[in-house]
Coordinates of C-alpha atoms in Angstrom, one line a residue:
M861 CA -0.5 0.3 0.3
R862 CA 1.0 3.7 -0.9
I863 CA -0.1 6.4 1.5
D864 CA 0.7 10.4 0.4
I865 CA -0.4 12.2 2.6
L866 CA -0.9 16.1 2.1
T867 CA -0.5 18.9 4.5
L868 CA 0.9 22.4 5.9
F869 CA 2.8 20.1 8.2
P870 CA 5.4 18.0 7.9
K871 CA 7.6 17.9 10.4
M872 CA 4.4 16.7 12.3
F873 CA 4.8 13.4 10.5
E874 CA 8.1 13.0 11.4
G875 CA 7.8 11.0 14.8
F876 CA 4.7 8.6 13.2
V877 CA 6.9 7.6 10.8
N878 CA 9.6 6.8 13.0
E879 CA 8.7 5.0 15.6
S880 CA 7.0 1.9 16.6
I881 CA 4.8 -0.4 14.4
I882 CA 4.7 2.5 11.6
K883 CA 8.2 2.4 11.0
R884 CA 8.5 -1.7 11.4
A885 CA 5.7 -1.6 9.3
I886 CA 7.8 0.4 5.8
E887 CA 10.8 -0.7 6.9
K888 CA 8.7 -4.5 5.7
K889 CA 7.7 -2.4 2.5
A890 CA 3.6 -3.8 3.9
V891 CA 3.5 0.5 3.2
E892 CA 4.6 3.2 2.0
I893 CA 4.8 6.4 3.4
H894 CA 5.3 9.9 0.9
I895 CA 4.3 12.9 3.1
I896 CA 3.6 16.3 0.4
N897 CA 3.9 20.0 1.8
F898 CA 0.6 21.8 0.0
R899 CA 3.0 25.0 -0.2
E900 CA 4.7 22.8 -3.3
F901 CA 2.5 24.1 -5.5
S902 CA 2.0 27.7 -4.8
K903 CA 2.0 30.2 -7.4
L904 CA 3.1 33.3 -4.8
N905 CA 6.7 34.1 -4.4
N906 CA 6.1 33.6 -0.6
S907 CA 4.3 29.8 -1.1
Q908 CA 1.4 31.7 0.1
V909 CA -2.2 28.5 0.4
D910 CA -4.7 30.4 1.7
D911 CA -6.6 33.1 1.4
T912 CA -9.3 35.7 2.8
P913 CA -13.0 34.4 2.5
Y914 CA -15.3 35.8 -0.7
G915 CA -18.2 37.7 1.6
G916 CA -16.3 38.3 4.7
G917 CA -15.3 36.8 7.8
S918 CA -12.8 35.3 10.2
G919 CA -9.5 33.3 8.9
M920 CA -8.2 31.9 6.0
V921 CA -9.3 29.8 3.6
L922 CA -7.3 27.6 1.8
M923 CA -6.7 27.6 -1.3
V924 CA -8.6 25.8 -4.7
E925 CA -4.9 25.5 -7.3
P926 CA -2.4 24.5 -4.9
I927 CA -4.7 21.7 -3.7
V928 CA -5.4 20.2 -6.6
E929 CA -2.3 20.6 -8.2
A930 CA -0.7 18.2 -5.2
I931 CA -3.4 15.7 -5.0
E932 CA -3.1 15.4 -9.3
S933 CA 1.3 15.3 -8.8
V934 CA 0.5 12.5 -6.9
K935 CA -3.1 10.5 -7.8
Q936 CA -3.1 7.1 -10.4
E937 CA -5.4 5.1 -11.9
N938 CA -6.3 3.4 -8.4
S939 CA -6.0 6.0 -6.2
K940 CA -8.9 7.2 -3.5
V941 CA -8.5 10.4 -1.8
I942 CA -9.5 11.1 0.9
L943 CA -10.8 14.9 2.7
L944 CA -10.2 15.1 6.5
T945 CA -13.0 18.0 7.3
P946 CA -16.0 17.4 10.3
Q947 CA -18.5 17.3 7.7
G948 CA -17.6 13.6 6.6
S949 CA -18.5 10.5 7.1
P950 CA -18.3 9.7 10.8
Y951 CA -14.9 7.2 10.8
K952 CA -15.0 3.3 12.2
Q953 CA -13.3 0.1 12.2
E954 CA -15.6 -0.5 9.0
K955 CA -14.2 1.5 7.2
A956 CA -10.3 1.4 8.4
K957 CA -10.7 -2.1 7.2
E958 CA -12.6 -1.6 3.8
L959 CA -9.7 1.8 3.5
K960 CA -6.7 -1.3 4.1
E961 CA -7.6 -3.4 0.7
E962 CA -7.3 0.0 -1.2
K963 CA -3.9 -0.1 -3.1
H964 CA -3.7 4.4 -2.2
L965 CA -4.3 6.5 -0.3
I966 CA -4.7 10.3 -0.7
L967 CA -5.3 11.8 2.9
V968 CA -6.0 16.2 1.8
C969 CA -5.4 17.6 5.5
G970 CA -6.8 21.4 6.0
H971 CA -6.2 24.1 8.5
Y972 CA -7.6 27.7 9.0
E973 CA -10.6 27.3 8.7
G974 CA -11.3 25.3 6.3
F975 CA -11.4 24.7 2.5
D976 CA -12.2 26.1 -0.8
E977 CA -15.5 24.1 -1.7
R978 CA -14.4 23.6 -5.1
I979 CA -11.9 21.4 -3.8
R980 CA -14.4 18.4 -2.4
S981 CA -14.9 18.1 -6.2
F982 CA -11.5 16.3 -7.0
V983 CA -11.6 14.2 -3.7
D984 CA -13.6 10.6 -3.9
E985 CA -14.7 10.8 0.3
E986 CA -14.6 13.4 2.6
V987 CA -14.2 12.0 6.5
S988 CA -14.8 13.4 10.4
I989 CA -12.3 11.2 14.0
G990 CA -15.0 12.7 15.7
D991 CA -18.0 15.6 16.5
Y992 CA -15.3 18.2 17.7
I993 CA -12.6 21.1 15.5
L994 CA -9.5 20.8 15.7
T995 CA -6.7 22.9 14.1
G996 CA -6.0 20.8 11.4
G997 CA -6.6 16.9 9.5
E998 CA -2.6 15.7 10.0
I999 CA -4.6 14.6 13.4
P1000 CA -7.0 12.4 11.7
A1001 CA -4.0 11.3 9.0
M1002 CA -1.8 9.6 11.4
A1003 CA -5.0 7.8 13.1
I1004 CA -6.3 6.3 9.7
C1005 CA -3.0 6.0 9.4
D1006 CA -2.2 3.9 12.0
S1007 CA -6.4 2.2 11.6
V1008 CA -5.3 0.4 8.8
I1009 CA -2.5 0.2 8.4
R1010 CA -2.3 -1.8 11.7
L1011 CA -4.6 -4.4 9.3
I1012 CA -2.1 -4.7 6.6
D1013 CA -1.4 -8.2 6.3
G1014 CA 1.9 -8.9 8.6
V1015 CA 2.5 -5.6 10.3
I1016 CA 0.9 -7.5 14.2
K1017 CA 0.3 -10.6 14.4
K1018 CA -3.2 -11.1 12.4
E1019 CA -5.0 -12.5 16.5
S1020 CA -4.2 -9.7 17.2
Y1021 CA -7.3 -7.7 16.2
E1022 CA -9.0 -10.6 15.4
E1023 CA -11.1 -10.2 19.1
E1024 CA -9.9 -6.6 20.2
S1025 CA -12.9 -4.1 19.9
F1026 CA -15.5 -3.3 18.1
T1027 CA -15.2 -7.0 16.2
N1028 CA -19.0 -8.3 15.4
N1029 CA -20.4 -4.4 17.3
L1030 CA -18.1 -5.4 20.9
L1031 CA -15.6 -4.1 23.2
D1032 CA -13.0 -5.7 24.2
Y1033 CA -12.9 -8.2 27.0
P1034 CA -10.5 -7.4 30.4
T1035 CA -6.8 -8.1 30.7
Y1036 CA -4.7 -9.0 33.0
T1037 CA -1.0 -10.4 34.1
K1038 CA 2.3 -10.7 36.7
P1039 CA 1.3 -10.1 39.9
R1040 CA -1.8 -11.8 40.6
E1041 CA -2.7 -9.6 43.2
F1042 CA -1.5 -5.9 43.5
R1043 CA -3.6 -4.0 46.4
G1044 CA -5.8 -5.9 47.4
L1045 CA -7.8 -6.2 43.2
Q1046 CA -7.3 -10.2 42.0
V1047 CA -7.1 -11.4 39.3
P1048 CA -10.1 -13.7 37.9
D1049 CA -9.2 -16.8 38.9
V1050 CA -10.9 -18.6 35.7
L1051 CA -7.6 -17.2 33.6
L1052 CA -6.0 -19.5 35.5
S1053 CA -7.9 -22.1 35.9
G1054 CA -6.1 -23.7 32.0
D1055 CA -9.2 -24.1 31.0
H1056 CA -9.5 -22.6 27.1
E1057 CA -13.2 -22.9 26.1
K1058 CA -14.5 -21.7 30.1
I1059 CA -11.7 -18.7 29.8
K1060 CA -12.6 -18.2 25.8
E1061 CA -16.6 -18.6 27.7
W1062 CA -16.0 -15.8 29.8
R1063 CA -14.4 -13.9 27.8
K1064 CA -17.3 -13.5 25.4
K1065 CA -19.7 -12.6 28.4
E1066 CA -17.6 -10.3 29.7
Q1067 CA -17.1 -8.4 26.4
I1068 CA -21.1 -7.8 26.0
K1069 CA -21.2 -7.1 29.2
K1070 CA -18.5 -4.4 28.8
T1071 CA -20.5 -3.1 25.8
E1072 CA -23.4 -2.4 28.0
E1073 CA -22.1 -0.1 30.8
K1074 CA -20.1 1.6 28.4
R1075 CA -21.4 2.3 24.8
K1076 CA -25.0 0.5 24.7
D1077 CA -25.0 2.1 21.1
L1078 CA -22.7 -0.1 20.2
L1079 CA -25.4 -3.0 20.7
S1080 CA -28.2 -1.7 19.0

């Protein structure tokens, strides 16, 4: 998979691509990540890519020309172009599984007051990671990359994500490790029993219980 991230702030991704699972995925050649700076496509001497909005209003708006040219500089026949915006469809685990099957993702990070509306004519879909406002699309881009890349074959063990939260609309079951007792808090006996069928049954019940307590909306 290839992922191109279009942004005003490339340095924000330096730690992201050089640490942990993302770094290992790149080293394994499971994914290529390229960071493209909008400013490289500016026609202005100061590399400006934003301007005041027509009709007045606060803030600055990203201009259509440099953003579209940045998209077109990397777009291929099999590319999916995603605009990261609060107006987009809510991002969920099922979407991560869907995007994992793509050969090429282009993630367009917004900033300032927003985009020139015409930019929307050059993307395939719009995605939002939640009903709140961030200063830009860089954090959503990282979140989407992380959630997709970890699903690529060989990046992490398959069993690591097959029974985790949001599988079958359930939250993950409780997990424990040493010590067996800490300040009066005990590891459940069933996990020490060695009976794998009982453990499996207990975990399923705990998933349902936790989902009912914390995210009943998932069960509906």
